Amino acid sequence: DADVTQTPRNRITKTGKRIMLECSQTKGHDRMYWYRQDPGLGLQLIYYSFDVKDINKGEISDGYSVSRQAQAKFSLSLESAIPNQTALYFCATSDGQGYTQYFGPGTRLTVL
Amino acid sequence: AQKITQTQPGMFVQEKEAVTLDCTYDTSDPSYGLFWYKQPSSGEMIFLIYQGSYDQQNATEGRYSLNFQKARKSANLVISASQLGDSAMYFCAMRGGQGGKLIFGQGTELSVKP
């Protein structure tokens, strides 16, 4: 089984809808991250969490919110989806600031 | 500001040959980490190799090696004996800034020819 899982893997939604992307990990890592990848580009950080009570905004947090329900679960919500949020969304985990980040398989989101 | 630059949008290599993917970085932090990730067409991000700024030796992982030249601020990825399955996007990234986030370059698309 994969160490970092994301659901759904693909999602098509309409402008104005609320949508939640979920991430679960079995690696036992404290740190979790949400990134966004636009076509042909690298990844940009949306939110990150050091533990259940520590959540921080990244560089492109506007229009997004997150919830760390447990050490192993970190959800990303789009409160009112818009077309330019169409992208590939990745969850990642690491065992500390100095360590490698391991990515989930990604969620491909299309907002019509 | 911290920045990663990958100047090769696309590269071709013949199967079984070696290829070097370029990466330069900019940071004022004395402590940093450099990573390479592979993204095949299926979309996942696969960790390949890591180099710490204080590491004395170049990192190696199987067919992957990282040519780390600190004075030149470069961290090139060398893939030896290319295979068809190496065809993918390759991203160089640097750990830095907020919470240890990764700062990514634009990527290099590698195509391996039979």
PDB file of C-alpha atoms in Angstrom:
ATOM      1  CA  ASP A   1       0.000   0.000   0.000  1.00  0.00           C
ATOM      2  CA  ALA A   2       1.114   3.553  -0.748  1.00  0.00           C
ATOM      3  CA  ASP A   3       2.543   5.541   2.163  1.00  0.00           C
ATOM      4  CA  VAL A   4       0.811   8.785   1.121  1.00  0.00           C
ATOM      5  CA  THR A   5      -2.640   8.574  -0.415  1.00  0.00           C
ATOM      6  CA  GLN A   6      -4.867  11.254  -1.869  1.00  0.00           C
ATOM      7  CA  THR A   7      -8.574  11.177  -2.636  1.00  0.00           C
ATOM      8  CA  PRO A   8     -10.077  11.759  -5.066  1.00  0.00           C
ATOM      9  CA  ARG A   9      -7.502  11.198  -7.792  1.00  0.00           C
ATOM     10  CA  ASN A  10      -9.528  13.138 -10.332  1.00  0.00           C
ATOM     11  CA  ARG A  11     -12.342  15.615  -9.852  1.00  0.00           C
ATOM     12  CA  ILE A  12     -14.357  17.833 -12.127  1.00  0.00           C
ATOM     13  CA  THR A  13     -16.448  20.508 -10.474  1.00  0.00           C
ATOM     14  CA  LYS A  14     -18.236  23.733 -11.301  1.00  0.00           C
ATOM     15  CA  THR A  15     -17.424  27.310 -10.433  1.00  0.00           C
ATOM     16  CA  GLY A  16     -18.678  28.260  -6.976  1.00  0.00           C
ATOM     17  CA  LYS A  17     -18.773  24.739  -5.580  1.00  0.00           C
ATOM     18  CA  ARG A  18     -17.042  23.782  -2.355  1.00  0.00           C
ATOM     19  CA  ILE A  19     -14.647  20.888  -2.704  1.00  0.00           C
ATOM     20  CA  MET A  20     -12.420  18.959  -0.318  1.00  0.00           C
ATOM     21  CA  LEU A  21      -9.262  17.068  -1.176  1.00  0.00           C
ATOM     22  CA  GLU A  22      -8.029  14.546   1.354  1.00  0.00           C
ATOM     23  CA  CYS A  23      -4.587  13.261   2.213  1.00  0.00           C
ATOM     24  CA  SER A  24      -3.642  10.367   4.473  1.00  0.00           C
ATOM     25  CA  GLN A  25      -0.215   9.015   5.350  1.00  0.00           C
ATOM     26  CA  THR A  26       1.108   5.935   7.070  1.00  0.00           C
ATOM     27  CA  LYS A  27       4.705   7.138   7.303  1.00  0.00           C
ATOM     28  CA  GLY A  28       4.271   8.514  10.818  1.00  0.00           C
ATOM     29  CA  HIS A  29       5.546  11.919   9.749  1.00  0.00           C
ATOM     30  CA  ASP A  30       4.669  15.057  11.674  1.00  0.00           C
ATOM     31  CA  ARG A  31       4.929  17.537   8.818  1.00  0.00           C
ATOM     32  CA  MET A  32       2.421  17.672   6.004  1.00  0.00           C
ATOM     33  CA  TYR A  33       2.202  20.004   3.019  1.00  0.00           C
ATOM     34  CA  TRP A  34      -0.206  20.907   0.248  1.00  0.00           C
ATOM     35  CA  TYR A  35       1.248  22.018  -3.099  1.00  0.00           C
ATOM     36  CA  ARG A  36      -0.291  23.040  -6.369  1.00  0.00           C
ATOM     37  CA  GLN A  37       1.190  22.441  -9.819  1.00  0.00           C
ATOM     38  CA  ASP A  38      -0.033  24.404 -12.799  1.00  0.00           C
ATOM     39  CA  PRO A  39       0.559  22.941 -16.276  1.00  0.00           C
ATOM     40  CA  GLY A  40       4.200  23.140 -17.332  1.00  0.00           C
ATOM     41  CA  LEU A  41       5.337  24.597 -14.031  1.00  0.00           C
ATOM     42  CA  GLY A  42       6.914  23.536 -10.759  1.00  0.00           C
ATOM     43  CA  LEU A  43       5.044  23.240  -7.478  1.00  0.00           C
ATOM     44  CA  GLN A  44       3.915  26.072  -5.217  1.00  0.00           C
ATOM     45  CA  LEU A  45       3.139  25.739  -1.509  1.00  0.00           C
ATOM     46  CA  ILE A  46      -0.467  26.326  -0.403  1.00  0.00           C
ATOM     47  CA  TYR A  47      -0.433  25.345   3.298  1.00  0.00           C
ATOM     48  CA  TYR A  48       1.734  23.354   5.648  1.00  0.00           C
ATOM     49  CA  SER A  49       1.341  21.837   9.086  1.00  0.00           C
ATOM     50  CA  PHE A  50       3.966  20.828  11.639  1.00  0.00           C
ATOM     51  CA  ASP A  51       1.445  19.008  13.824  1.00  0.00           C
ATOM     52  CA  VAL A  52      -2.268  18.930  14.552  1.00  0.00           C
ATOM     53  CA  LYS A  53      -2.230  22.307  16.297  1.00  0.00           C
ATOM     54  CA  ASP A  54       0.229  24.073  14.003  1.00  0.00           C
ATOM     55  CA  ILE A  55      -1.035  25.140  10.576  1.00  0.00           C
ATOM     56  CA  ASN A  56       0.579  27.784   8.423  1.00  0.00           C
ATOM     57  CA  LYS A  57      -0.153  29.570   5.162  1.00  0.00           C
ATOM     58  CA  GLY A  58       2.082  29.091   2.191  1.00  0.00           C
ATOM     59  CA  GLU A  59       2.710  31.404  -0.720  1.00  0.00           C
ATOM     60  CA  ILE A  60      -0.638  30.878  -2.496  1.00  0.00           C
ATOM     61  CA  SER A  61      -3.152  30.260   0.305  1.00  0.00           C
ATOM     62  CA  ASP A  62      -5.881  32.663  -0.877  1.00  0.00           C
ATOM     63  CA  GLY A  63      -9.058  30.761  -1.750  1.00  0.00           C
ATOM     64  CA  TYR A  64      -7.980  27.662   0.180  1.00  0.00           C
ATOM     65  CA  SER A  65      -8.358  26.355   3.716  1.00  0.00           C
ATOM     66  CA  VAL A  66      -7.026  23.264   5.456  1.00  0.00           C
ATOM     67  CA  SER A  67      -7.799  20.977   8.352  1.00  0.00           C
ATOM     68  CA  ARG A  68      -5.392  18.652  10.166  1.00  0.00           C
ATOM     69  CA  GLN A  69      -7.767  16.128  11.640  1.00  0.00           C
ATOM     70  CA  ALA A  70      -5.037  13.870  12.983  1.00  0.00           C
ATOM     71  CA  GLN A  71      -1.328  13.350  12.584  1.00  0.00           C
ATOM     72  CA  ALA A  72      -2.037  11.183   9.584  1.00  0.00           C
ATOM     73  CA  LYS A  73      -4.718  13.286   7.867  1.00  0.00           C
ATOM     74  CA  PHE A  74      -4.537  16.691   6.213  1.00  0.00           C
ATOM     75  CA  SER A  75      -7.401  18.019   4.094  1.00  0.00           C
ATOM     76  CA  LEU A  76      -7.464  20.907   1.637  1.00  0.00           C
ATOM     77  CA  SER A  77     -10.715  22.765   0.881  1.00  0.00           C
ATOM     78  CA  LEU A  78     -11.617  25.138  -1.884  1.00  0.00           C
ATOM     79  CA  GLU A  79     -14.454  27.189  -0.413  1.00  0.00           C
ATOM     80  CA  SER A  80     -15.761  28.468  -3.734  1.00  0.00           C
ATOM     81  CA  ALA A  81     -13.908  26.944  -6.655  1.00  0.00           C
ATOM     82  CA  ILE A  82     -12.904  29.101  -9.624  1.00  0.00           C
ATOM     83  CA  PRO A  83     -11.512  28.035 -13.031  1.00  0.00           C
ATOM     84  CA  ASN A  84      -7.963  29.238 -12.357  1.00  0.00           C
ATOM     85  CA  GLN A  85      -7.771  26.738  -9.500  1.00  0.00           C
ATOM     86  CA  THR A  86      -7.690  24.018 -12.127  1.00  0.00           C
ATOM     87  CA  ALA A  87      -4.396  22.270 -11.375  1.00  0.00           C
ATOM     88  CA  LEU A  88      -2.686  19.160 -10.052  1.00  0.00           C
ATOM     89  CA  TYR A  89      -2.675  19.134  -6.241  1.00  0.00           C
ATOM     90  CA  PHE A  90      -0.085  17.267  -4.229  1.00  0.00           C
ATOM     91  CA  CYS A  91       0.102  16.365  -0.590  1.00  0.00           C
ATOM     92  CA  ALA A  92       3.562  15.721   0.867  1.00  0.00           C
ATOM     93  CA  THR A  93       4.953  14.607   4.209  1.00  0.00           C
ATOM     94  CA  SER A  94       8.307  14.836   5.928  1.00  0.00           C
ATOM     95  CA  ASP A  95       9.839  13.778   9.200  1.00  0.00           C
ATOM     96  CA  GLY A  96      11.212  17.202  10.034  1.00  0.00           C
ATOM     97  CA  GLN A  97      12.433  20.326   8.345  1.00  0.00           C
ATOM     98  CA  GLY A  98      15.679  18.838   7.218  1.00  0.00           C
ATOM     99  CA  TYR A  99      14.266  15.727   5.701  1.00  0.00           C
ATOM    100  CA  THR A 100      13.009  14.619   2.330  1.00  0.00           C
ATOM    101  CA  GLN A 101       9.408  15.301   1.416  1.00  0.00           C
ATOM    102  CA  TYR A 102       7.472  12.363   0.043  1.00  0.00           C
ATOM    103  CA  PHE A 103       4.572  13.072  -2.250  1.00  0.00           C
ATOM    104  CA  GLY A 104       1.185  11.509  -2.735  1.00  0.00           C
ATOM    105  CA  PRO A 105       0.011  10.544  -6.233  1.00  0.00           C
ATOM    106  CA  GLY A 106      -1.741  13.873  -6.799  1.00  0.00           C
ATOM    107  CA  THR A 107      -5.316  14.985  -7.398  1.00  0.00           C
ATOM    108  CA  ARG A 108      -6.163  16.372 -10.803  1.00  0.00           C
ATOM    109  CA  LEU A 109      -8.817  19.046 -10.291  1.00  0.00           C
ATOM    110  CA  THR A 110     -10.753  20.723 -13.086  1.00  0.00           C
ATOM    111  CA  VAL A 111     -13.040  23.665 -12.335  1.00  0.00           C
ATOM    112  CA  LEU A 112     -15.461  24.457 -15.145  1.00  0.00           C
TER     113      LEU A 112
ATOM    114  CA  ALA B   1      15.325  35.573  -2.591  1.00  0.00           C
ATOM    115  CA  GLN B   2      15.683  31.838  -2.973  1.00  0.00           C
ATOM    116  CA  LYS B   3      15.409  30.562  -6.480  1.00  0.00           C
ATOM    117  CA  ILE B   4      15.975  27.437  -8.555  1.00  0.00           C
ATOM    118  CA  THR B   5      16.770  27.720 -12.260  1.00  0.00           C
ATOM    119  CA  GLN B   6      16.570  24.897 -14.778  1.00  0.00           C
ATOM    120  CA  THR B   7      17.597  26.233 -18.172  1.00  0.00           C
ATOM    121  CA  GLN B   8      16.860  23.139 -20.273  1.00  0.00           C
ATOM    122  CA  PRO B   9      13.130  22.885 -21.056  1.00  0.00           C
ATOM    123  CA  GLY B  10      13.683  19.654 -22.957  1.00  0.00           C
ATOM    124  CA  MET B  11      16.475  17.175 -23.613  1.00  0.00           C
ATOM    125  CA  PHE B  12      16.988  14.051 -25.679  1.00  0.00           C
ATOM    126  CA  VAL B  13      19.351  11.203 -24.891  1.00  0.00           C
ATOM    127  CA  GLN B  14      20.047   7.891 -26.562  1.00  0.00           C
ATOM    128  CA  GLU B  15      19.238   4.795 -24.566  1.00  0.00           C
ATOM    129  CA  LYS B  16      22.212   3.508 -22.532  1.00  0.00           C
ATOM    130  CA  GLU B  17      24.009   6.853 -22.664  1.00  0.00           C
ATOM    131  CA  ALA B  18      24.553   9.229 -19.751  1.00  0.00           C
ATOM    132  CA  VAL B  19      22.785  12.579 -19.493  1.00  0.00           C
ATOM    133  CA  THR B  20      23.238  15.646 -17.301  1.00  0.00           C
ATOM    134  CA  LEU B  21      20.330  17.840 -16.282  1.00  0.00           C
ATOM    135  CA  ASP B  22      21.334  21.313 -15.151  1.00  0.00           C
ATOM    136  CA  CYS B  23      20.213  23.104 -12.013  1.00  0.00           C
ATOM    137  CA  THR B  24      21.470  26.322 -10.460  1.00  0.00           C
ATOM    138  CA  TYR B  25      20.234  27.799  -7.229  1.00  0.00           C
ATOM    139  CA  ASP B  26      20.358  31.031  -5.325  1.00  0.00           C
ATOM    140  CA  THR B  27      20.169  31.351  -1.557  1.00  0.00           C
ATOM    141  CA  SER B  28      21.806  33.323   1.209  1.00  0.00           C
ATOM    142  CA  ASP B  29      21.190  30.608   3.814  1.00  0.00           C
ATOM    143  CA  PRO B  30      24.333  28.698   4.804  1.00  0.00           C
ATOM    144  CA  SER B  31      22.289  25.549   5.418  1.00  0.00           C
ATOM    145  CA  TYR B  32      20.087  24.180   2.674  1.00  0.00           C
ATOM    146  CA  GLY B  33      19.181  20.991   0.899  1.00  0.00           C
ATOM    147  CA  LEU B  34      18.885  20.198  -2.768  1.00  0.00           C
ATOM    148  CA  PHE B  35      16.581  17.565  -4.221  1.00  0.00           C
ATOM    149  CA  TRP B  36      15.737  16.028  -7.535  1.00  0.00           C
ATOM    150  CA  TYR B  37      12.292  14.621  -8.292  1.00  0.00           C
ATOM    151  CA  LYS B  38      11.035  12.709 -11.303  1.00  0.00           C
ATOM    152  CA  GLN B  39       7.520  13.226 -12.631  1.00  0.00           C
ATOM    153  CA  PRO B  40       6.458  10.659 -15.244  1.00  0.00           C
ATOM    154  CA  SER B  41       3.467  11.238 -17.471  1.00  0.00           C
ATOM    155  CA  SER B  42       1.242   9.586 -14.867  1.00  0.00           C
ATOM    156  CA  GLY B  43       1.830  12.652 -12.687  1.00  0.00           C
ATOM    157  CA  GLU B  44       3.298  11.423  -9.417  1.00  0.00           C
ATOM    158  CA  MET B  45       6.384  13.057  -7.917  1.00  0.00           C
ATOM    159  CA  ILE B  46       9.118  10.539  -7.224  1.00  0.00           C
ATOM    160  CA  PHE B  47      12.051  11.451  -4.984  1.00  0.00           C
ATOM    161  CA  LEU B  48      15.396  10.603  -6.593  1.00  0.00           C
ATOM    162  CA  ILE B  49      18.284  12.095  -4.669  1.00  0.00           C
ATOM    163  CA  TYR B  50      19.248  14.572  -1.951  1.00  0.00           C
ATOM    164  CA  GLN B  51      22.348  16.708  -1.325  1.00  0.00           C
ATOM    165  CA  GLY B  52      22.894  18.691   1.855  1.00  0.00           C
ATOM    166  CA  SER B  53      24.836  21.931   1.711  1.00  0.00           C
ATOM    167  CA  TYR B  54      27.434  20.643   4.174  1.00  0.00           C
ATOM    168  CA  ASP B  55      27.867  17.268   2.544  1.00  0.00           C
ATOM    169  CA  GLN B  56      31.462  16.832   1.460  1.00  0.00           C
ATOM    170  CA  GLN B  57      30.779  14.203  -1.157  1.00  0.00           C
ATOM    171  CA  ASN B  58      28.414  14.182  -4.089  1.00  0.00           C
ATOM    172  CA  ALA B  59      25.267  12.169  -3.461  1.00  0.00           C
ATOM    173  CA  THR B  60      24.670   8.979  -5.418  1.00  0.00           C
ATOM    174  CA  GLU B  61      21.633   6.699  -5.634  1.00  0.00           C
ATOM    175  CA  GLY B  62      21.978   3.848  -8.072  1.00  0.00           C
ATOM    176  CA  ARG B  63      22.125   5.315 -11.583  1.00  0.00           C
ATOM    177  CA  TYR B  64      21.578   8.826 -10.259  1.00  0.00           C
ATOM    178  CA  SER B  65      24.322  11.109  -9.033  1.00  0.00           C
ATOM    179  CA  LEU B  66      24.306  14.737  -8.097  1.00  0.00           C
ATOM    180  CA  ASN B  67      27.199  16.893  -9.285  1.00  0.00           C
ATOM    181  CA  PHE B  68      27.289  19.467  -6.485  1.00  0.00           C
ATOM    182  CA  GLN B  69      29.469  22.526  -7.095  1.00  0.00           C
ATOM    183  CA  LYS B  70      28.857  24.797  -4.153  1.00  0.00           C
ATOM    184  CA  ALA B  71      30.944  27.752  -5.322  1.00  0.00           C
ATOM    185  CA  ARG B  72      29.096  27.811  -8.614  1.00  0.00           C
ATOM    186  CA  LYS B  73      25.739  27.153  -6.893  1.00  0.00           C
ATOM    187  CA  SER B  74      24.968  24.280  -9.177  1.00  0.00           C
ATOM    188  CA  ALA B  75      23.442  20.873  -8.461  1.00  0.00           C
ATOM    189  CA  ASN B  76      23.273  18.970 -11.715  1.00  0.00           C
ATOM    190  CA  LEU B  77      21.666  15.546 -11.948  1.00  0.00           C
ATOM    191  CA  VAL B  78      23.575  12.877 -13.836  1.00  0.00           C
ATOM    192  CA  ILE B  79      21.697   9.804 -15.017  1.00  0.00           C
ATOM    193  CA  SER B  80      23.972   7.022 -16.201  1.00  0.00           C
ATOM    194  CA  ALA B  81      22.966   4.311 -18.662  1.00  0.00           C
ATOM    195  CA  SER B  82      19.632   5.910 -19.591  1.00  0.00           C
ATOM    196  CA  GLN B  83      16.608   3.674 -19.915  1.00  0.00           C
ATOM    197  CA  LEU B  84      13.350   4.213 -21.796  1.00  0.00           C
ATOM    198  CA  GLY B  85      11.595   4.440 -18.433  1.00  0.00           C
ATOM    199  CA  ASP B  86      13.664   7.494 -17.570  1.00  0.00           C
ATOM    200  CA  SER B  87      11.570   9.579 -19.969  1.00  0.00           C
ATOM    201  CA  ALA B  88       9.822  12.079 -17.700  1.00  0.00           C
ATOM    202  CA  MET B  89       9.905  15.606 -16.295  1.00  0.00           C
ATOM    203  CA  TYR B  90      12.686  16.199 -13.813  1.00  0.00           C
ATOM    204  CA  PHE B  91      12.466  18.877 -11.154  1.00  0.00           C
ATOM    205  CA  CYS B  92      15.253  20.342  -9.099  1.00  0.00           C
ATOM    206  CA  ALA B  93      14.149  21.703  -5.730  1.00  0.00           C
ATOM    207  CA  MET B  94      15.696  23.446  -2.771  1.00  0.00           C
ATOM    208  CA  ARG B  95      14.574  23.268   0.832  1.00  0.00           C
ATOM    209  CA  GLY B  96      14.186  26.723   2.246  1.00  0.00           C
ATOM    210  CA  GLY B  97      11.877  29.394   3.499  1.00  0.00           C
ATOM    211  CA  GLN B  98       8.594  28.715   5.200  1.00  0.00           C
ATOM    212  CA  GLY B  99       8.565  25.558   7.254  1.00  0.00           C
ATOM    213  CA  GLY B 100      11.108  23.809   5.139  1.00  0.00           C
ATOM    214  CA  LYS B 101       9.037  24.141   2.005  1.00  0.00           C
ATOM    215  CA  LEU B 102      10.499  23.065  -1.293  1.00  0.00           C
ATOM    216  CA  ILE B 103      11.213  25.684  -3.936  1.00  0.00           C
ATOM    217  CA  PHE B 104      10.967  24.121  -7.373  1.00  0.00           C
ATOM    218  CA  GLY B 105      12.514  24.901 -10.711  1.00  0.00           C
ATOM    219  CA  GLN B 106      10.505  24.879 -13.922  1.00  0.00           C
ATOM    220  CA  GLY B 107      11.551  21.358 -14.812  1.00  0.00           C
ATOM    221  CA  THR B 108      13.354  19.613 -17.682  1.00  0.00           C
ATOM    222  CA  GLU B 109      11.550  17.156 -19.908  1.00  0.00           C
ATOM    223  CA  LEU B 110      13.839  14.241 -20.715  1.00  0.00           C
ATOM    224  CA  SER B 111      13.135  11.964 -23.642  1.00  0.00           C
ATOM    225  CA  VAL B 112      15.110   8.747 -23.997  1.00  0.00           C
ATOM    226  CA  LYS B 113      15.360   7.446 -27.560  1.00  0.00           C
ATOM    227  CA  PRO B 114      15.708   3.716 -28.344  1.00  0.00           C
TER     228      PRO B 114
END
